mmCIF file of C-alpha atoms in Angstrom:
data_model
loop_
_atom_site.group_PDB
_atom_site.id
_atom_site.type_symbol
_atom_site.label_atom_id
_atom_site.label_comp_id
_atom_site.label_asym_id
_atom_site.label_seq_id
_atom_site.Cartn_x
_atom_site.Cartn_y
_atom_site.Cartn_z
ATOM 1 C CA UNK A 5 -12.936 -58.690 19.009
ATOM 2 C CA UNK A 6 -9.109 -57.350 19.594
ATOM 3 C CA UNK A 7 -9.037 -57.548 15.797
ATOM 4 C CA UNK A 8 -11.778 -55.716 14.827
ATOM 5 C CA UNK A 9 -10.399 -52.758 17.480
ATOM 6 C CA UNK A 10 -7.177 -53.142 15.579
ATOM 7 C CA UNK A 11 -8.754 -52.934 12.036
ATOM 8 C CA UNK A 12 -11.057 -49.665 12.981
ATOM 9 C CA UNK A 13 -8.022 -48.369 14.614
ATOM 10 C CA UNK A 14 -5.643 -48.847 11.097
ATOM 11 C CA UNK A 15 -8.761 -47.436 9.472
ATOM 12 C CA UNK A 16 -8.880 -44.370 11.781
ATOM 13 C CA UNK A 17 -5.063 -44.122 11.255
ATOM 14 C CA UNK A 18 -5.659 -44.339 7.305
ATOM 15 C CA UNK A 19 -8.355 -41.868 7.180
ATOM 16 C CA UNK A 20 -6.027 -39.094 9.582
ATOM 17 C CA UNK A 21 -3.339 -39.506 7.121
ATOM 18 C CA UNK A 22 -5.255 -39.193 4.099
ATOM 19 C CA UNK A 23 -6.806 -36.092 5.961
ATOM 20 C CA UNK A 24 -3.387 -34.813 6.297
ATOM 21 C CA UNK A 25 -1.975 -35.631 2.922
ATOM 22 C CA UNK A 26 -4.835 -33.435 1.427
ATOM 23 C CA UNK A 27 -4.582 -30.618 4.351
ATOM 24 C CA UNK A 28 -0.488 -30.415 3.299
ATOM 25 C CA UNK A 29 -1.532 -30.576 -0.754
ATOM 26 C CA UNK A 30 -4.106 -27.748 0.155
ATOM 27 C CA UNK A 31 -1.816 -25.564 1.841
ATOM 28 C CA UNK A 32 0.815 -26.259 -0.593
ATOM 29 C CA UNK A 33 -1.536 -24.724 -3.560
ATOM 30 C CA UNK A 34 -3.059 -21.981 -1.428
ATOM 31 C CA UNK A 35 1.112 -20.711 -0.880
ATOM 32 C CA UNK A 36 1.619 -21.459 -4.753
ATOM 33 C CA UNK A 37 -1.242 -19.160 -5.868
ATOM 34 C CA UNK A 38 -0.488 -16.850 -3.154
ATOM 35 C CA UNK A 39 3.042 -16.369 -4.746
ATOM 36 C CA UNK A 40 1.991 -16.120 -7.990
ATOM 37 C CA UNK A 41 -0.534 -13.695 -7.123
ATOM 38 C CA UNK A 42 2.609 -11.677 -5.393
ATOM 39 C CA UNK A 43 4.224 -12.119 -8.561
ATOM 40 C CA UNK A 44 1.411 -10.874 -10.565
ATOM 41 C CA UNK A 45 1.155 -7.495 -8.319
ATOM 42 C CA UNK A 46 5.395 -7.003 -8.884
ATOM 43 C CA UNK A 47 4.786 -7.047 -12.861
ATOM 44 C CA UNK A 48 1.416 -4.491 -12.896
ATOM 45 C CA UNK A 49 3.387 -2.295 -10.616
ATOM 46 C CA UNK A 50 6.898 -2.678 -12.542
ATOM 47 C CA UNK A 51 4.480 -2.190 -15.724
ATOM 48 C CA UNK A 52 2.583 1.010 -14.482
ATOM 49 C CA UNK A 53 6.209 2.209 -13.115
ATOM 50 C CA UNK A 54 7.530 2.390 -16.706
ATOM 51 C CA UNK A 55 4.649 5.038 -17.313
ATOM 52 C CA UNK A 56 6.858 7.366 -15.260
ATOM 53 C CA UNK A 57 9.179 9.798 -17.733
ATOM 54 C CA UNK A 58 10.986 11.986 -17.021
ATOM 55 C CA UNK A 59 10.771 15.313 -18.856
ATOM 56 C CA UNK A 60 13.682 18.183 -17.943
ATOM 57 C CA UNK A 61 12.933 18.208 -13.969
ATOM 58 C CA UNK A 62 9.816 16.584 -13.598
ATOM 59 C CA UNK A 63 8.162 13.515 -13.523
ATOM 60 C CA UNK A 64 4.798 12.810 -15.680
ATOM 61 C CA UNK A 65 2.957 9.689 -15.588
ATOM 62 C CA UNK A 66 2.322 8.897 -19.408
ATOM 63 C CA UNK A 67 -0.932 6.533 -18.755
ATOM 64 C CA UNK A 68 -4.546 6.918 -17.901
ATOM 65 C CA UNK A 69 -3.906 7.446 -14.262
ATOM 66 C CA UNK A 70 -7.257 8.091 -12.877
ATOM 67 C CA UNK A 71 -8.208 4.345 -14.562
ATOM 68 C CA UNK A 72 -4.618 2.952 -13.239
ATOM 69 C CA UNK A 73 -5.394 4.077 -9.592
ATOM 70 C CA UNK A 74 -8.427 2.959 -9.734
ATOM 71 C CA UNK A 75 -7.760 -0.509 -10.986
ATOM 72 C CA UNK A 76 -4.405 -1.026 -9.386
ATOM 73 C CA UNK A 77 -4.444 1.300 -5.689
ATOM 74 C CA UNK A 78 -1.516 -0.715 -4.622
ATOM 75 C CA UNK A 79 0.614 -0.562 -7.336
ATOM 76 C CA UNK A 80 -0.098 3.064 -7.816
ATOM 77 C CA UNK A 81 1.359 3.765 -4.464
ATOM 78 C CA UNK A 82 4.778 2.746 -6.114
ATOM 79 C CA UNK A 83 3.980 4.938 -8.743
ATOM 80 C CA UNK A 84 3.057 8.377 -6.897
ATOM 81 C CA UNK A 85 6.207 7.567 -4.617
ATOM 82 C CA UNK A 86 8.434 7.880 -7.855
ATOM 83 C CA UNK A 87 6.322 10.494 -9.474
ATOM 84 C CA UNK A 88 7.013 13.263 -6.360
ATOM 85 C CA UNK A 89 10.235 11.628 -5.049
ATOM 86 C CA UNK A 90 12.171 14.663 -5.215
ATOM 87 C CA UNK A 91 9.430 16.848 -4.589
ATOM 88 C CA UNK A 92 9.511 19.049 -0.906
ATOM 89 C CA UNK A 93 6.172 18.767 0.030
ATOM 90 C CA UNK A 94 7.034 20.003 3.338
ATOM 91 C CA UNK A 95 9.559 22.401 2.981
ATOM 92 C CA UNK A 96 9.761 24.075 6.402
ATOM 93 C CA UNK A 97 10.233 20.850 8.000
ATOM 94 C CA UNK A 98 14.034 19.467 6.814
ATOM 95 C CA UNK A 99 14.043 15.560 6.946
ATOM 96 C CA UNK A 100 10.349 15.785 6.796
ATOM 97 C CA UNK A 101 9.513 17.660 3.638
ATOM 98 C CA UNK A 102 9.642 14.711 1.629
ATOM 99 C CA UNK A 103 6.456 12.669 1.351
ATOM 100 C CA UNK A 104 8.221 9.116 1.188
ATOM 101 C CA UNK A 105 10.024 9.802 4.231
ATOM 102 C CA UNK A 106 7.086 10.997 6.000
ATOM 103 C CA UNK A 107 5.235 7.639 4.995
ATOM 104 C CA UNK A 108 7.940 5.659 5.867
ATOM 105 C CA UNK A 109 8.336 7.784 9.419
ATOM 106 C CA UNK A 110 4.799 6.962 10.057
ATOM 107 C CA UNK A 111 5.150 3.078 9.342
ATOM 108 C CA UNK A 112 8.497 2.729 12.238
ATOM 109 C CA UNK A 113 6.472 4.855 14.535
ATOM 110 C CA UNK A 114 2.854 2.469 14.806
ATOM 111 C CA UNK A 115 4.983 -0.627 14.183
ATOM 112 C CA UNK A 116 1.189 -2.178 13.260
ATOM 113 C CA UNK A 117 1.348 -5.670 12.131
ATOM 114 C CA UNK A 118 -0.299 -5.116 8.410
ATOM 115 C CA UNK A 119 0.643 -2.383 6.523
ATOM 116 C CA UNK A 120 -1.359 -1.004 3.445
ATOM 117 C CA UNK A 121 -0.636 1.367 0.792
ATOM 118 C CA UNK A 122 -1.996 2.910 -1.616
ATOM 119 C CA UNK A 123 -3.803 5.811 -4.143
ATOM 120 C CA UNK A 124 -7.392 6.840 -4.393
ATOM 121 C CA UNK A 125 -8.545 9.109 -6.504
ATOM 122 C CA UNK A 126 -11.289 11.404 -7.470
ATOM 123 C CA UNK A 127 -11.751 12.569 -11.524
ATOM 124 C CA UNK A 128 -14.703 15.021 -10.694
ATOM 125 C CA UNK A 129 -12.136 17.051 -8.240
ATOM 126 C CA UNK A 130 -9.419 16.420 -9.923
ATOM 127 C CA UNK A 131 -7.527 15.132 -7.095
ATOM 128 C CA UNK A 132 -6.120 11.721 -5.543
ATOM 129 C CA UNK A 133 -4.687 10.589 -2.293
ATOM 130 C CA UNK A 134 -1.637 9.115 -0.893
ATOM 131 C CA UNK A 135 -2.818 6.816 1.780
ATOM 132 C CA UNK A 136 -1.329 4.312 4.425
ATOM 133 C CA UNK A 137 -3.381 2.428 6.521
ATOM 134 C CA UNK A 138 -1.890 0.171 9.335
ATOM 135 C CA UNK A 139 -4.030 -2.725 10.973
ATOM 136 C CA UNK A 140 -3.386 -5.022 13.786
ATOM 137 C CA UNK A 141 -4.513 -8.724 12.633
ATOM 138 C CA UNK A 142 -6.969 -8.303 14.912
ATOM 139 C CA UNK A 143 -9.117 -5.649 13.623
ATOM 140 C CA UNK A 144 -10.633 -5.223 10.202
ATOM 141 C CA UNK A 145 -10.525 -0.890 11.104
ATOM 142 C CA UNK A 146 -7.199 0.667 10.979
ATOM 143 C CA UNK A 147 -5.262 1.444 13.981
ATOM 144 C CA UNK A 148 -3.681 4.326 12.417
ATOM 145 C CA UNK A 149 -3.784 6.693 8.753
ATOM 146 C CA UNK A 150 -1.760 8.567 6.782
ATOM 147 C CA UNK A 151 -2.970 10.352 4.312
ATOM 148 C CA UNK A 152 -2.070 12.990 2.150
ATOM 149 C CA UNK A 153 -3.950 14.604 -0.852
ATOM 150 C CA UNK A 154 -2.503 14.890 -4.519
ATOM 151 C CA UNK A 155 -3.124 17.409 -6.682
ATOM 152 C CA UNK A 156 -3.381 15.699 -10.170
ATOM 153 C CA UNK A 157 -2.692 18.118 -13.752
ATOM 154 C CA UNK A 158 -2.645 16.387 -17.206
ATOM 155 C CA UNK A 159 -0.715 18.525 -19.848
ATOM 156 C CA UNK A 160 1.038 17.140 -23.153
ATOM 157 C CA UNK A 161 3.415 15.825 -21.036
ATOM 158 C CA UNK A 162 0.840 13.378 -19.134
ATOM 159 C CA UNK A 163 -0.285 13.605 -15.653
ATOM 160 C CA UNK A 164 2.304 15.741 -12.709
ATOM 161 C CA UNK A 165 1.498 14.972 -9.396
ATOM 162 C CA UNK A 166 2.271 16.973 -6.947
ATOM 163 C CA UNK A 167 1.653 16.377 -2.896
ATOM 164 C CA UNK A 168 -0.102 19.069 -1.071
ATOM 165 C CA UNK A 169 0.796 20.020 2.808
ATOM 166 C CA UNK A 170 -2.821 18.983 4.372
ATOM 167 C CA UNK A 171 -1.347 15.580 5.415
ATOM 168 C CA UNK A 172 -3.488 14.336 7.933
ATOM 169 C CA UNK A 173 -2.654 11.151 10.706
ATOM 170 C CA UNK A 174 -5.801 9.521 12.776
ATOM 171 C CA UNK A 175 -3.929 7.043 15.699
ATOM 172 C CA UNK A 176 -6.001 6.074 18.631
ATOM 173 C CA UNK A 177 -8.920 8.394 18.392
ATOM 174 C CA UNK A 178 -6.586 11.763 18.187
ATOM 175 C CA UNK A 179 -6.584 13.529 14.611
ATOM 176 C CA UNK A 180 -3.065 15.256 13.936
ATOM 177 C CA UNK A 181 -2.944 17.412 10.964
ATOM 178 C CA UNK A 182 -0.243 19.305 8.871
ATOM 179 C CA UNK A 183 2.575 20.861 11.335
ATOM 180 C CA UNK A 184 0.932 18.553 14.500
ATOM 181 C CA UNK A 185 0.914 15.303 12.146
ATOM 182 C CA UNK A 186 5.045 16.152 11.504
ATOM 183 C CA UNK A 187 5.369 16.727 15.045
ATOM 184 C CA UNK A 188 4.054 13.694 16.629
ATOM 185 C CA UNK A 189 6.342 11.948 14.010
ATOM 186 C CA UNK A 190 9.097 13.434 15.529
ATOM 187 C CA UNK A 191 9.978 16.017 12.477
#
């Protein structure tokens, strides 16, 4: 009797370290595909980046942009960021009239655990946004937005984006919009 209880017990024992084995070989794949999938993301957006050129002193994006944000919102962020980098969107506000800065403003202030960028776009008007969401891990809604709308021209040169000043912020049931968005970030 004492050695069947020790059998079932080396068979229990067996059967939690198989279980193991094959939860640490699970895990183990799930990080490896997660890192390649990181590394996937780094070359579409270090591919769609080279579509940037610069021509005298402005920025064009030489691809089919509309199908490039659609397909790729994330990477696009990248993109727009470098397209209208040293463009004042804002230019009454100093520090503030530069979109990036304003983005990045608005990530320090929320301090939200998950942060999401990225460009959507409309081809009927002609127009895309610059968007940052930032989530708690909690909720599948945002606690907080950014976003900012893009007006999109295509000429021989490809597509110049340029920001417009109707940035809008929505954090905690309050909508802030152009001057009141730069003021509650501090600008």
């Amino acid at each position: 009797m004492a050695t069947n209880k020790i059998l079932g017990s080396k068979n229990v024992l067996k059967k939690a370290f198989v279980f193991l084995v094959l939860s640490a070989s699970f895990l183990s794949l799930n990080s490896q595909d997660a890192f390649a999938a990181t590394g996937d993301q780094k070359e579409i957006t270090s591919k769609l980046v080279r579509n940037v050129k610069e021509v005298g002193y402005d920025r064009y994006y030489k691809g089919d942009f509309y199908s490039d944000a659609g397909a790729y919102p994330e990477g696009m962020f990248l993109v727009v960021e470098k397209l209208i980098e040293n463009y004042i969107a804002f230019a009454h506000m100093g520090d503030g009239s530069y979109l990036p800065t304003v983005g990045q403003r608005f990530e320090e202030k929320i301090e939200g655990q998950t942060v999401k960028r990225y460009v959507a776009v409309s081809q009927k008007k002609k127009q895309g946004y610059y968007c940052i969401d930032i989530y708690n891990d909690t909720n599948d809604q945002p606690i907080a937005t950014l976003t900012t709308s893009l007006s999109i021209t295509k000429n021989k040169n490809g597509y110049f984006i340029t920001p417009k000043d109707d940035i809008k912020i929505v954090y905690k049931g309050k909508t802030y919009n152009k001057q009141a968005a730069l003021n509650f970030l501090g600008f």
